[in-house]
């Protein structure tokens, strides 16, 4: 049983590498032990059970860009329970072109120490040819 009252799953599907191992889980006195998988997989399974995180890949609004929405991602896996808060923040977030792929657009998102990174280079559009800003 986890802290939030939900049942602990009997196995975790590891997504760290393409092998996709199933790692068996046993819980005793609040401590987990794992069957199968490598060390990285066991560490992933432990995090998945105690503090699940995900890389968030989405788009944000860009002004004066050649495209209306700029593809972005978080620099590291972001706490899953705060992803809705992050999406809410990104809804009003806006950058201005030009932007280079890999550029840090925002630091320390919601105080997590995780940054927002551009995943595409976008040039500045000439006046009058700007993207609409629509999704
Ligand atoms: S347990 Fe290890 S080998 Fe299996 S999917 Fe995870 S990282 Fe890959």
CSV table of N, CA, C and O and ligand atoms in Angstrom, one decimal:
chain,number,residue,atom,x,y,z
A,1,UNK,N,0.9,-1.2,0.0
A,1,UNK,CA,0.0,0.0,0.0
A,1,UNK,C,0.9,1.2,0.0
A,1,UNK,O,1.8,1.4,0.8
A,2,UNK,N,0.6,2.2,-0.9
A,2,UNK,CA,1.4,3.4,-1.0
A,2,UNK,C,0.8,4.4,0.0
A,2,UNK,O,-0.3,4.3,0.5
A,3,UNK,N,1.6,5.5,0.2
A,3,UNK,CA,1.2,6.6,1.2
A,3,UNK,C,-0.2,7.2,0.8
A,3,UNK,O,-0.9,7.5,1.7
A,4,UNK,N,-0.5,7.3,-0.5
A,4,UNK,CA,-1.7,7.9,-0.8
A,4,UNK,C,-2.9,6.9,-0.8
A,4,UNK,O,-4.0,7.2,-1.3
A,5,UNK,N,-2.7,5.7,-0.2
A,5,UNK,CA,-3.8,4.8,0.0
A,5,UNK,C,-4.0,3.8,-1.2
A,5,UNK,O,-4.9,3.0,-1.2
A,6,UNK,N,-3.3,4.0,-2.3
A,6,UNK,CA,-3.5,3.1,-3.5
A,6,UNK,C,-2.6,1.9,-3.3
A,6,UNK,O,-1.7,1.9,-2.5
A,7,UNK,N,-3.1,0.8,-4.0
A,7,UNK,CA,-2.3,-0.5,-3.8
A,7,UNK,C,-1.0,-0.4,-4.6
A,7,UNK,O,-1.0,0.2,-5.7
A,8,UNK,N,0.0,-1.0,-4.1
A,8,UNK,CA,1.3,-1.1,-4.8
A,8,UNK,C,1.2,-2.1,-5.9
A,8,UNK,O,0.7,-3.2,-5.7
A,9,UNK,N,1.6,-1.7,-7.1
A,9,UNK,CA,1.5,-2.7,-8.2
A,9,UNK,C,2.4,-3.9,-8.0
A,9,UNK,O,3.5,-3.7,-7.3
A,10,UNK,N,2.1,-5.1,-8.6
A,10,UNK,CA,3.0,-6.2,-8.4
A,10,UNK,C,4.2,-6.2,-9.3
A,10,UNK,O,5.1,-6.9,-9.2
A,11,UNK,N,4.1,-5.3,-10.3
A,11,UNK,CA,5.2,-5.2,-11.2
A,11,UNK,C,5.2,-3.8,-11.9
A,11,UNK,O,4.2,-3.1,-11.9
A,12,UNK,N,6.4,-3.4,-12.3
A,12,UNK,CA,6.6,-2.1,-13.0
A,12,UNK,C,7.2,-2.4,-14.4
A,12,UNK,O,8.1,-3.2,-14.5
A,13,UNK,N,6.6,-1.8,-15.4
A,13,UNK,CA,7.2,-1.9,-16.8
A,13,UNK,C,8.3,-0.8,-16.9
A,13,UNK,O,8.0,0.4,-16.8
A,14,UNK,N,9.5,-1.3,-17.1
A,14,UNK,CA,10.6,-0.3,-17.2
A,14,UNK,C,10.7,0.3,-18.6
A,14,UNK,O,10.6,-0.4,-19.6
A,15,UNK,N,10.8,1.6,-18.6
A,15,UNK,CA,10.9,2.3,-19.9
A,15,UNK,C,12.2,3.0,-20.1
A,15,UNK,O,12.3,3.9,-21.0
A,16,UNK,N,13.2,2.6,-19.3
A,16,UNK,CA,14.5,3.2,-19.4
A,16,UNK,C,15.2,2.9,-20.7
A,16,UNK,O,15.9,3.8,-21.3
A,17,UNK,N,15.1,1.7,-21.2
A,17,UNK,CA,15.7,1.3,-22.5
A,17,UNK,C,14.7,0.5,-23.3
A,17,UNK,O,13.6,0.1,-22.8
A,18,UNK,N,15.0,0.2,-24.6
A,18,UNK,CA,14.0,-0.4,-25.4
A,18,UNK,C,13.6,-1.9,-25.0
A,18,UNK,O,12.6,-2.4,-25.6
A,19,UNK,N,14.4,-2.5,-24.1
A,19,UNK,CA,14.1,-3.9,-23.8
A,19,UNK,C,12.7,-4.0,-23.1
A,19,UNK,O,12.0,-5.0,-23.2
A,20,UNK,N,12.3,-3.0,-22.3
A,20,UNK,CA,11.0,-2.9,-21.7
A,20,UNK,C,10.8,-4.1,-20.7
A,20,UNK,O,9.7,-4.8,-20.7
A,21,UNK,N,11.7,-4.3,-19.8
A,21,UNK,CA,11.6,-5.4,-18.8
A,21,UNK,C,10.5,-5.2,-17.8
A,21,UNK,O,10.2,-4.0,-17.5
A,22,UNK,N,9.8,-6.3,-17.4
A,22,UNK,CA,8.9,-6.2,-16.3
A,22,UNK,C,9.6,-6.5,-15.0
A,22,UNK,O,10.2,-7.5,-14.9
A,23,UNK,N,9.5,-5.6,-14.1
A,23,UNK,CA,10.3,-5.7,-12.8
A,23,UNK,C,9.3,-6.0,-11.7
A,23,UNK,O,8.3,-5.3,-11.4
A,24,UNK,N,9.4,-7.2,-11.1
A,24,UNK,CA,8.5,-7.6,-10.0
A,24,UNK,C,8.7,-6.8,-8.8
A,24,UNK,O,9.9,-6.4,-8.4
A,25,UNK,N,7.7,-6.4,-8.1
A,25,UNK,CA,7.7,-5.6,-6.9
A,25,UNK,C,7.2,-6.3,-5.7
A,25,UNK,O,6.1,-6.9,-5.7
A,26,UNK,N,7.9,-6.2,-4.6
A,26,UNK,CA,7.4,-6.7,-3.3
A,26,UNK,C,7.6,-5.6,-2.3
A,26,UNK,O,8.6,-4.9,-2.3
A,27,UNK,N,6.6,-5.4,-1.4
A,27,UNK,CA,6.7,-4.3,-0.4
A,27,UNK,C,6.6,-5.0,0.9
A,27,UNK,O,5.7,-5.8,1.2
A,28,UNK,N,7.5,-4.6,1.8
A,28,UNK,CA,7.4,-5.1,3.2
A,28,UNK,C,7.8,-4.0,4.1
A,28,UNK,O,8.9,-3.4,3.9
A,29,UNK,N,6.9,-3.7,5.1
A,29,UNK,CA,7.2,-2.6,6.0
A,29,UNK,C,7.5,-1.3,5.3
A,29,UNK,O,8.5,-0.6,5.8
A,30,UNK,N,6.9,-1.0,4.2
A,30,UNK,CA,7.1,0.3,3.5
A,30,UNK,C,8.4,0.3,2.7
A,30,UNK,O,8.7,1.3,2.1
A,31,UNK,N,9.1,-0.8,2.6
A,31,UNK,CA,10.3,-0.9,1.8
A,31,UNK,C,10.1,-1.8,0.6
A,31,UNK,O,9.4,-2.8,0.7
A,32,UNK,N,10.6,-1.4,-0.5
A,32,UNK,CA,10.4,-2.2,-1.8
A,32,UNK,C,11.6,-3.1,-2.0
A,32,UNK,O,12.8,-2.7,-1.8
A,33,UNK,N,11.3,-4.3,-2.6
A,33,UNK,CA,12.4,-5.1,-3.1
A,33,UNK,C,11.9,-5.5,-4.5
A,33,UNK,O,10.7,-5.5,-4.8
A,34,UNK,N,12.9,-5.7,-5.4
A,34,UNK,CA,12.6,-5.9,-6.8
A,34,UNK,C,13.1,-7.2,-7.4
A,34,UNK,O,14.2,-7.6,-6.9
A,35,UNK,N,12.4,-7.8,-8.3
A,35,UNK,CA,12.9,-9.0,-9.0
A,35,UNK,C,13.0,-8.7,-10.4
A,35,UNK,O,12.1,-8.2,-11.1
A,36,UNK,N,14.2,-9.1,-11.0
A,36,UNK,CA,14.4,-8.9,-12.4
A,36,UNK,C,14.9,-7.5,-12.7
A,36,UNK,O,14.8,-6.6,-11.8
A,37,UNK,N,15.3,-7.3,-13.9
A,37,UNK,CA,15.8,-5.9,-14.4
A,37,UNK,C,17.2,-5.6,-13.9
A,37,UNK,O,17.7,-6.3,-13.0
A,38,UNK,N,17.8,-4.7,-14.5
A,38,UNK,CA,19.2,-4.3,-14.1
A,38,UNK,C,19.1,-3.2,-13.1
A,38,UNK,O,18.1,-2.8,-12.6
A,39,UNK,N,20.3,-2.7,-12.6
A,39,UNK,CA,20.4,-1.7,-11.6
A,39,UNK,C,19.6,-0.4,-12.0
A,39,UNK,O,18.9,0.2,-11.2
A,40,UNK,N,19.8,0.0,-13.2
A,40,UNK,CA,19.1,1.2,-13.7
A,40,UNK,C,17.5,1.0,-13.6
A,40,UNK,O,16.8,1.9,-13.3
A,41,UNK,N,17.1,-0.2,-14.0
A,41,UNK,CA,15.7,-0.5,-14.0
A,41,UNK,C,15.1,-0.5,-12.6
A,41,UNK,O,14.0,0.0,-12.4
A,42,UNK,N,15.9,-1.1,-11.7
A,42,UNK,CA,15.4,-1.1,-10.3
A,42,UNK,C,15.3,0.3,-9.7
A,42,UNK,O,14.4,0.6,-9.0
A,43,UNK,N,16.3,1.1,-10.1
A,43,UNK,CA,16.3,2.5,-9.6
A,43,UNK,C,15.0,3.2,-10.2
A,43,UNK,O,14.3,4.0,-9.5
A,44,UNK,N,14.8,3.0,-11.5
A,44,UNK,CA,13.6,3.5,-12.2
A,44,UNK,C,12.3,3.1,-11.4
A,44,UNK,O,11.4,3.9,-11.2
A,45,UNK,N,12.2,1.8,-11.2
A,45,UNK,CA,11.0,1.2,-10.5
A,45,UNK,C,10.8,1.8,-9.2
A,45,UNK,O,9.7,2.2,-8.8
A,46,UNK,N,11.9,2.0,-8.4
A,46,UNK,CA,11.8,2.6,-7.1
A,46,UNK,C,11.2,4.1,-7.2
A,46,UNK,O,10.3,4.5,-6.5
A,47,UNK,N,11.8,4.8,-8.2
A,47,UNK,CA,11.3,6.2,-8.4
A,47,UNK,C,9.8,6.2,-8.8
A,47,UNK,O,9.0,7.0,-8.4
A,48,UNK,N,9.5,5.3,-9.7
A,48,UNK,CA,8.1,5.2,-10.2
A,48,UNK,C,7.1,5.0,-9.1
A,48,UNK,O,6.0,5.5,-9.1
A,49,UNK,N,7.5,4.2,-8.1
A,49,UNK,CA,6.7,3.9,-7.0
A,49,UNK,C,6.6,5.0,-5.9
A,49,UNK,O,5.6,5.2,-5.2
A,50,UNK,N,7.7,5.7,-5.8
A,50,UNK,CA,7.8,6.7,-4.7
A,50,UNK,C,7.6,8.1,-5.2
A,50,UNK,O,7.1,9.0,-4.5
A,51,UNK,N,8.1,8.4,-6.4
A,51,UNK,CA,8.1,9.8,-6.9
A,51,UNK,C,8.1,9.8,-8.4
A,51,UNK,O,9.1,10.2,-9.0
A,52,UNK,N,7.0,9.4,-9.1
A,52,UNK,CA,7.0,9.3,-10.5
A,52,UNK,C,7.2,10.6,-11.2
A,52,UNK,O,6.7,11.6,-10.8
A,53,UNK,N,8.1,10.6,-12.3
A,53,UNK,CA,8.4,11.8,-13.0
A,53,UNK,C,8.3,11.5,-14.5
A,53,UNK,O,8.5,10.3,-14.9
A,54,UNK,N,8.1,12.5,-15.3
A,54,UNK,CA,8.1,12.3,-16.8
A,54,UNK,C,8.7,13.5,-17.5
A,54,UNK,O,8.5,14.6,-17.0
A,55,UNK,N,9.4,13.3,-18.6
A,55,UNK,CA,9.8,14.4,-19.5
A,55,UNK,C,8.5,14.9,-20.1
A,55,UNK,O,7.7,14.1,-20.6
A,56,UNK,N,8.3,16.2,-20.0
A,56,UNK,CA,7.1,16.8,-20.7
A,56,UNK,C,7.6,17.4,-22.0
A,56,UNK,O,8.5,18.2,-22.0
A,57,UNK,N,7.0,16.9,-23.1
A,57,UNK,CA,7.2,17.5,-24.4
A,57,UNK,C,5.9,18.2,-24.9
A,57,UNK,O,4.9,17.5,-24.9
A,58,UNK,N,6.0,19.5,-25.2
A,58,UNK,CA,4.8,20.2,-25.6
A,58,UNK,C,5.2,21.3,-26.5
A,58,UNK,O,6.3,21.3,-27.1
A,59,UNK,N,4.3,22.3,-26.7
A,59,UNK,CA,4.6,23.5,-27.5
A,59,UNK,C,4.2,24.7,-26.7
A,59,UNK,O,3.4,24.6,-25.9
A,60,UNK,N,4.9,25.8,-27.0
A,60,UNK,CA,4.5,27.1,-26.4
A,60,UNK,C,4.4,28.1,-27.5
A,60,UNK,O,4.9,28.0,-28.6
A,61,UNK,N,3.7,29.2,-27.2
A,61,UNK,CA,3.5,30.3,-28.1
A,61,UNK,C,4.8,31.0,-28.4
A,61,UNK,O,5.6,31.2,-27.5
A,62,UNK,N,5.0,31.4,-29.7
A,62,UNK,CA,6.2,32.1,-30.1
A,62,UNK,C,5.8,33.4,-30.9
A,62,UNK,O,5.0,33.2,-31.8
A,63,UNK,N,6.3,34.5,-30.5
A,63,UNK,CA,6.1,35.8,-31.2
A,63,UNK,C,7.1,35.9,-32.3
A,63,UNK,O,8.3,35.6,-32.1
A,64,UNK,N,6.7,36.5,-33.5
A,64,UNK,CA,7.5,36.8,-34.6
A,64,UNK,C,8.3,35.6,-35.1
A,64,UNK,O,9.4,35.7,-35.7
A,65,UNK,N,7.7,34.4,-34.9
A,65,UNK,CA,8.4,33.2,-35.4
A,65,UNK,C,7.8,32.8,-36.7
A,65,UNK,O,6.8,33.2,-37.1
A,66,UNK,N,8.6,31.9,-37.4
A,66,UNK,CA,8.1,31.4,-38.7
A,66,UNK,C,7.0,30.3,-38.5
A,66,UNK,O,6.4,29.8,-39.4
A,67,UNK,N,6.9,29.8,-37.2
A,67,UNK,CA,5.8,28.9,-36.9
A,67,UNK,C,5.1,29.4,-35.7
A,67,UNK,O,5.6,30.2,-34.9
A,68,UNK,N,3.8,29.1,-35.5
A,68,UNK,CA,3.0,29.7,-34.4
A,68,UNK,C,3.3,29.1,-33.1
A,68,UNK,O,3.1,29.7,-32.0
A,69,UNK,N,3.7,27.8,-33.0
A,69,UNK,CA,4.0,27.2,-31.7
A,69,UNK,C,5.4,26.6,-31.8
A,69,UNK,O,5.8,25.9,-32.8
A,70,UNK,N,6.1,26.8,-30.7
A,70,UNK,CA,7.5,26.3,-30.7
A,70,UNK,C,7.6,25.0,-29.8
A,70,UNK,O,7.1,24.9,-28.7
A,71,UNK,N,8.1,23.9,-30.4
A,71,UNK,CA,8.3,22.6,-29.6
A,71,UNK,C,9.3,22.8,-28.5
A,71,UNK,O,10.4,23.3,-28.7
A,72,UNK,N,8.9,22.3,-27.3
A,72,UNK,CA,9.8,22.4,-26.2
A,72,UNK,C,9.7,21.1,-25.3
A,72,UNK,O,8.8,20.3,-25.6
A,73,UNK,N,10.7,21.0,-24.4
A,73,UNK,CA,10.6,19.9,-23.5
A,73,UNK,C,11.3,20.3,-22.2
A,73,UNK,O,12.0,21.3,-22.1
A,74,UNK,N,11.0,19.5,-21.1
A,74,UNK,CA,11.7,19.8,-19.9
A,74,UNK,C,13.1,19.2,-19.9
A,74,UNK,O,13.3,18.2,-20.6
A,75,UNK,N,14.0,19.8,-19.2
A,75,UNK,CA,15.4,19.4,-19.3
A,75,UNK,C,15.6,18.0,-18.6
A,75,UNK,O,16.6,17.3,-18.9
A,76,UNK,N,14.8,17.7,-17.7
A,76,UNK,CA,14.8,16.4,-16.9
A,76,UNK,C,13.4,16.0,-16.7
A,76,UNK,O,12.5,16.8,-16.8
A,77,UNK,N,13.2,14.7,-16.2
A,77,UNK,CA,11.9,14.3,-15.9
A,77,UNK,C,11.3,15.1,-14.8
A,77,UNK,O,11.9,15.5,-13.8
A,78,UNK,N,10.0,15.5,-15.0
A,78,UNK,CA,9.3,16.5,-14.1
A,78,UNK,C,8.4,15.7,-13.2
A,78,UNK,O,7.7,14.8,-13.7
A,79,UNK,N,8.2,16.1,-12.0
A,79,UNK,CA,7.3,15.4,-11.0
A,79,UNK,C,5.9,15.3,-11.6
A,79,UNK,O,5.3,16.3,-12.0
A,80,UNK,N,5.4,14.0,-11.8
A,80,UNK,CA,4.2,13.8,-12.5
A,80,UNK,C,3.0,14.5,-11.8
A,80,UNK,O,2.1,15.0,-12.4
A,81,UNK,N,3.0,14.6,-10.4
A,81,UNK,CA,1.9,15.2,-9.7
A,81,UNK,C,1.8,16.7,-10.0
A,81,UNK,O,0.8,17.3,-9.6
A,82,UNK,N,2.8,17.3,-10.6
A,82,UNK,CA,2.8,18.8,-10.8
A,82,UNK,C,2.7,19.1,-12.3
A,82,UNK,O,2.8,20.3,-12.7
A,83,UNK,N,2.5,18.1,-13.1
A,83,UNK,CA,2.5,18.3,-14.6
A,83,UNK,C,1.3,19.2,-15.0
A,83,UNK,O,1.4,20.1,-15.8
A,84,UNK,N,0.1,19.1,-14.3
A,84,UNK,CA,-1.0,20.0,-14.6
A,84,UNK,C,-0.7,21.4,-14.3
A,84,UNK,O,-1.0,22.3,-15.0
A,85,UNK,N,0.0,21.7,-13.2
A,85,UNK,CA,0.4,23.0,-12.8
A,85,UNK,C,1.4,23.6,-13.9
A,85,UNK,O,1.3,24.8,-14.2
A,86,UNK,N,2.3,22.7,-14.3
A,86,UNK,CA,3.2,23.2,-15.3
A,86,UNK,C,2.5,23.5,-16.7
A,86,UNK,O,2.8,24.5,-17.3
A,87,UNK,N,1.6,22.7,-17.1
A,87,UNK,CA,0.8,23.0,-18.3
A,87,UNK,C,0.0,24.3,-18.1
A,87,UNK,O,0.0,25.1,-19.1
A,88,UNK,N,-0.5,24.6,-17.0
A,88,UNK,CA,-1.2,25.8,-16.7
A,88,UNK,C,-0.2,27.0,-16.9
A,88,UNK,O,-0.5,28.0,-17.5
A,89,UNK,N,1.0,26.8,-16.3
A,89,UNK,CA,2.0,27.9,-16.4
A,89,UNK,C,2.4,28.1,-17.9
A,89,UNK,O,2.5,29.2,-18.4
A,90,UNK,N,2.5,27.0,-18.7
A,90,UNK,CA,3.0,27.1,-20.1
A,90,UNK,C,1.9,27.7,-21.0
A,90,UNK,O,2.2,28.2,-22.0
A,91,UNK,N,0.6,27.6,-20.5
A,91,UNK,CA,-0.5,28.1,-21.3
A,91,UNK,C,-0.3,29.6,-21.6
A,91,UNK,O,-0.6,30.1,-22.6
A,92,UNK,N,0.3,30.3,-20.6
A,92,UNK,CA,0.4,31.8,-20.8
A,92,UNK,C,1.9,32.1,-21.1
A,92,UNK,O,2.3,33.3,-21.2
A,93,UNK,N,2.7,31.1,-21.2
A,93,UNK,CA,4.2,31.4,-21.5
A,93,UNK,C,4.4,31.7,-23.0
A,93,UNK,O,3.8,31.1,-23.8
A,94,UNK,N,5.3,32.6,-23.2
A,94,UNK,CA,5.5,33.0,-24.6
A,94,UNK,C,7.0,33.4,-24.8
A,94,UNK,O,7.6,33.9,-23.9
A,95,UNK,N,7.5,33.1,-25.9
A,95,UNK,CA,8.9,33.5,-26.2
A,95,UNK,C,8.9,34.3,-27.5
A,95,UNK,O,7.9,34.3,-28.2
A,96,UNK,N,10.0,34.9,-27.8
A,96,UNK,CA,10.1,35.7,-29.1
A,96,UNK,C,11.2,35.1,-29.9
A,96,UNK,O,12.3,34.8,-29.5
A,97,UNK,N,11.0,34.9,-31.2
A,97,UNK,CA,12.0,34.4,-32.2
A,97,UNK,C,13.1,35.5,-32.4
A,97,UNK,O,12.8,36.7,-32.2
A,98,UNK,N,14.3,35.1,-32.7
A,98,UNK,CA,14.7,33.7,-33.1
A,98,UNK,C,15.0,32.9,-31.8
A,98,UNK,O,15.4,33.5,-30.8
A,99,UNK,N,14.9,31.6,-32.0
A,99,UNK,CA,15.2,30.7,-30.9
A,99,UNK,C,16.1,29.5,-31.5
A,99,UNK,O,15.8,29.1,-32.6
A,100,UNK,N,17.1,29.2,-30.7
A,100,UNK,CA,18.0,28.1,-31.2
A,100,UNK,C,17.6,26.8,-30.5
A,100,UNK,O,17.2,26.8,-29.3
A,101,UNK,N,17.7,25.7,-31.2
A,101,UNK,CA,17.4,24.3,-30.6
A,101,UNK,C,18.4,24.1,-29.4
A,101,UNK,O,19.6,24.4,-29.6
A,102,UNK,N,17.9,23.7,-28.3
A,102,UNK,CA,18.7,23.5,-27.1
A,102,UNK,C,18.8,24.7,-26.2
A,102,UNK,O,19.3,24.6,-25.1
A,103,UNK,N,18.2,25.8,-26.7
A,103,UNK,CA,18.3,27.0,-25.8
A,103,UNK,C,17.4,26.9,-24.6
A,103,UNK,O,16.3,26.3,-24.7
A,104,UNK,N,17.9,27.4,-23.5
A,104,UNK,CA,17.0,27.3,-22.2
A,104,UNK,C,16.1,28.5,-22.3
A,104,UNK,O,16.5,29.7,-22.4
A,105,UNK,N,14.8,28.3,-22.3
A,105,UNK,CA,13.8,29.3,-22.4
A,105,UNK,C,13.3,29.8,-21.0
A,105,UNK,O,12.9,30.9,-20.9
A,106,UNK,N,13.3,28.9,-20.0
A,106,UNK,CA,12.9,29.2,-18.7
A,106,UNK,C,13.7,28.3,-17.7
A,106,UNK,O,13.8,27.1,-18.0
A,107,UNK,N,14.2,29.0,-16.6
A,107,UNK,CA,14.9,28.2,-15.6
A,107,UNK,C,14.1,27.9,-14.4
A,107,UNK,O,13.2,28.7,-14.1
A,108,UNK,N,14.4,26.8,-13.8
A,108,UNK,CA,13.8,26.5,-12.5
A,108,UNK,C,12.2,26.5,-12.5
A,108,UNK,O,11.6,27.2,-11.7
A,109,UNK,N,11.7,25.7,-13.4
A,109,UNK,CA,10.2,25.7,-13.6
A,109,UNK,C,9.5,25.3,-12.2
A,109,UNK,O,9.8,24.3,-11.6
A,110,UNK,N,8.6,26.2,-11.8
A,110,UNK,CA,7.9,26.0,-10.6
A,110,UNK,C,8.7,25.6,-9.4
A,110,UNK,O,8.3,24.9,-8.5
A,111,UNK,N,10.0,26.1,-9.4
A,111,UNK,CA,10.9,25.9,-8.2
A,111,UNK,C,11.5,24.5,-8.2
A,111,UNK,O,12.0,24.1,-7.2
A,112,UNK,N,11.4,23.8,-9.3
A,112,UNK,CA,11.9,22.4,-9.3
A,112,UNK,C,13.3,22.2,-9.6
A,112,UNK,O,13.9,21.1,-9.5
A,113,UNK,N,14.0,23.3,-10.2
A,113,UNK,CA,15.3,23.2,-10.6
A,113,UNK,C,15.4,22.6,-12.0
A,113,UNK,O,16.5,22.5,-12.6
A,114,UNK,N,14.3,22.4,-12.6
A,114,UNK,CA,14.2,21.8,-14.0
A,114,UNK,C,13.9,23.0,-15.0
A,114,UNK,O,13.1,23.9,-14.7
A,115,UNK,N,14.6,22.9,-16.1
A,115,UNK,CA,14.5,24.0,-17.1
A,115,UNK,C,13.6,23.6,-18.3
A,115,UNK,O,13.3,22.4,-18.5
A,116,UNK,N,13.2,24.7,-19.1
A,116,UNK,CA,12.4,24.4,-20.3
A,116,UNK,C,13.4,24.7,-21.5
A,116,UNK,O,14.0,25.7,-21.5
A,117,UNK,N,13.4,23.7,-22.4
A,117,UNK,CA,14.4,23.7,-23.5
A,117,UNK,C,13.7,23.8,-24.8
A,117,UNK,O,12.7,23.0,-25.0
A,118,UNK,N,14.2,24.6,-25.8
A,118,UNK,CA,13.6,24.5,-27.1
A,118,UNK,C,14.1,23.3,-27.9
A,118,UNK,O,15.3,23.0,-27.8
A,119,UNK,N,13.2,22.6,-28.6
A,119,UNK,CA,13.7,21.4,-29.3
A,119,UNK,C,13.7,21.7,-30.8
A,119,UNK,O,13.9,20.8,-31.6
A,120,UNK,N,13.6,22.9,-31.2
A,120,UNK,CA,13.6,23.3,-32.7
A,120,UNK,C,14.2,24.7,-32.8
A,120,UNK,O,13.8,25.6,-32.1
A,121,UNK,N,15.0,24.9,-33.8
A,121,UNK,CA,15.5,26.2,-34.2
A,121,UNK,C,14.4,26.9,-35.0
A,121,UNK,O,13.8,26.3,-35.9
A,122,UNK,N,14.1,28.2,-34.6
A,122,UNK,CA,13.0,28.9,-35.3
A,122,UNK,C,13.6,30.3,-35.6
A,122,UNK,O,14.0,31.0,-34.7
A,123,UNK,N,13.5,30.7,-36.8
A,123,UNK,CA,14.0,32.0,-37.3
A,123,UNK,C,12.9,33.0,-37.1
A,123,UNK,O,11.8,32.7,-36.9
A,124,UNK,N,13.4,34.3,-37.1
A,124,UNK,CA,12.5,35.4,-37.0
A,124,UNK,C,11.8,35.6,-38.3
A,124,UNK,O,12.4,35.6,-39.4
A,125,UNK,N,10.5,35.8,-38.3
A,125,UNK,CA,9.7,36.1,-39.5
A,125,UNK,C,9.7,37.6,-39.8
A,125,UNK,O,9.6,38.4,-38.8
A,126,UNK,N,9.8,37.9,-41.0
A,126,UNK,CA,9.7,39.3,-41.4
A,126,UNK,C,8.3,39.9,-41.0
A,126,UNK,O,7.4,39.2,-40.9
A,127,UNK,N,8.3,41.2,-40.8
A,127,UNK,CA,7.0,41.9,-40.3
A,127,UNK,C,5.9,41.5,-41.3
A,127,UNK,O,6.1,41.5,-42.5
A,128,UNK,N,4.7,41.3,-40.8
A,128,UNK,CA,3.6,41.1,-41.6
A,128,UNK,C,3.4,39.6,-42.0
A,128,UNK,O,2.4,39.2,-42.5
A,129,UNK,N,4.4,38.8,-41.7
A,129,UNK,CA,4.3,37.4,-42.1
A,129,UNK,C,4.3,36.5,-40.8
A,129,UNK,O,4.5,35.3,-40.8
A,130,UNK,N,4.1,37.2,-39.6
A,130,UNK,CA,4.1,36.5,-38.4
A,130,UNK,C,3.1,35.4,-38.3
A,130,UNK,O,2.0,35.5,-38.8
A,131,UNK,N,3.4,34.3,-37.5
A,131,UNK,CA,2.5,33.2,-37.2
A,131,UNK,C,1.3,33.7,-36.5
A,131,UNK,O,1.3,34.7,-35.8
A,132,UNK,N,0.2,33.0,-36.6
A,132,UNK,CA,-1.1,33.4,-36.0
A,132,UNK,C,-1.1,33.3,-34.5
A,132,UNK,O,-1.9,33.9,-33.8
A,133,UNK,N,-0.3,32.4,-33.9
A,133,UNK,CA,-0.4,32.2,-32.5
A,133,UNK,C,-1.4,31.1,-32.1
A,133,UNK,O,-1.5,30.8,-31.0
A,134,UNK,N,-2.2,30.7,-33.1
A,134,UNK,CA,-3.2,29.7,-32.8
A,134,UNK,C,-2.5,28.3,-32.7
A,134,UNK,O,-1.5,28.1,-33.3
A,135,UNK,N,-3.2,27.4,-32.0
A,135,UNK,CA,-2.7,26.0,-31.9
A,135,UNK,C,-2.8,25.3,-33.2
A,135,UNK,O,-3.8,25.4,-33.9
B,1,LIG,S1,15.5,-3.1,-16.5
B,1,LIG,FE1,17.4,-2.5,-17.4
B,1,LIG,S2,17.6,-3.7,-19.3
B,1,LIG,FE2,15.4,-3.8,-18.6
B,1,LIG,S3,14.3,-2.2,-19.7
B,1,LIG,FE3,15.0,-1.3,-17.7
B,1,LIG,S4,17.0,-0.4,-18.2
B,1,LIG,FE4,16.5,-1.8,-19.9
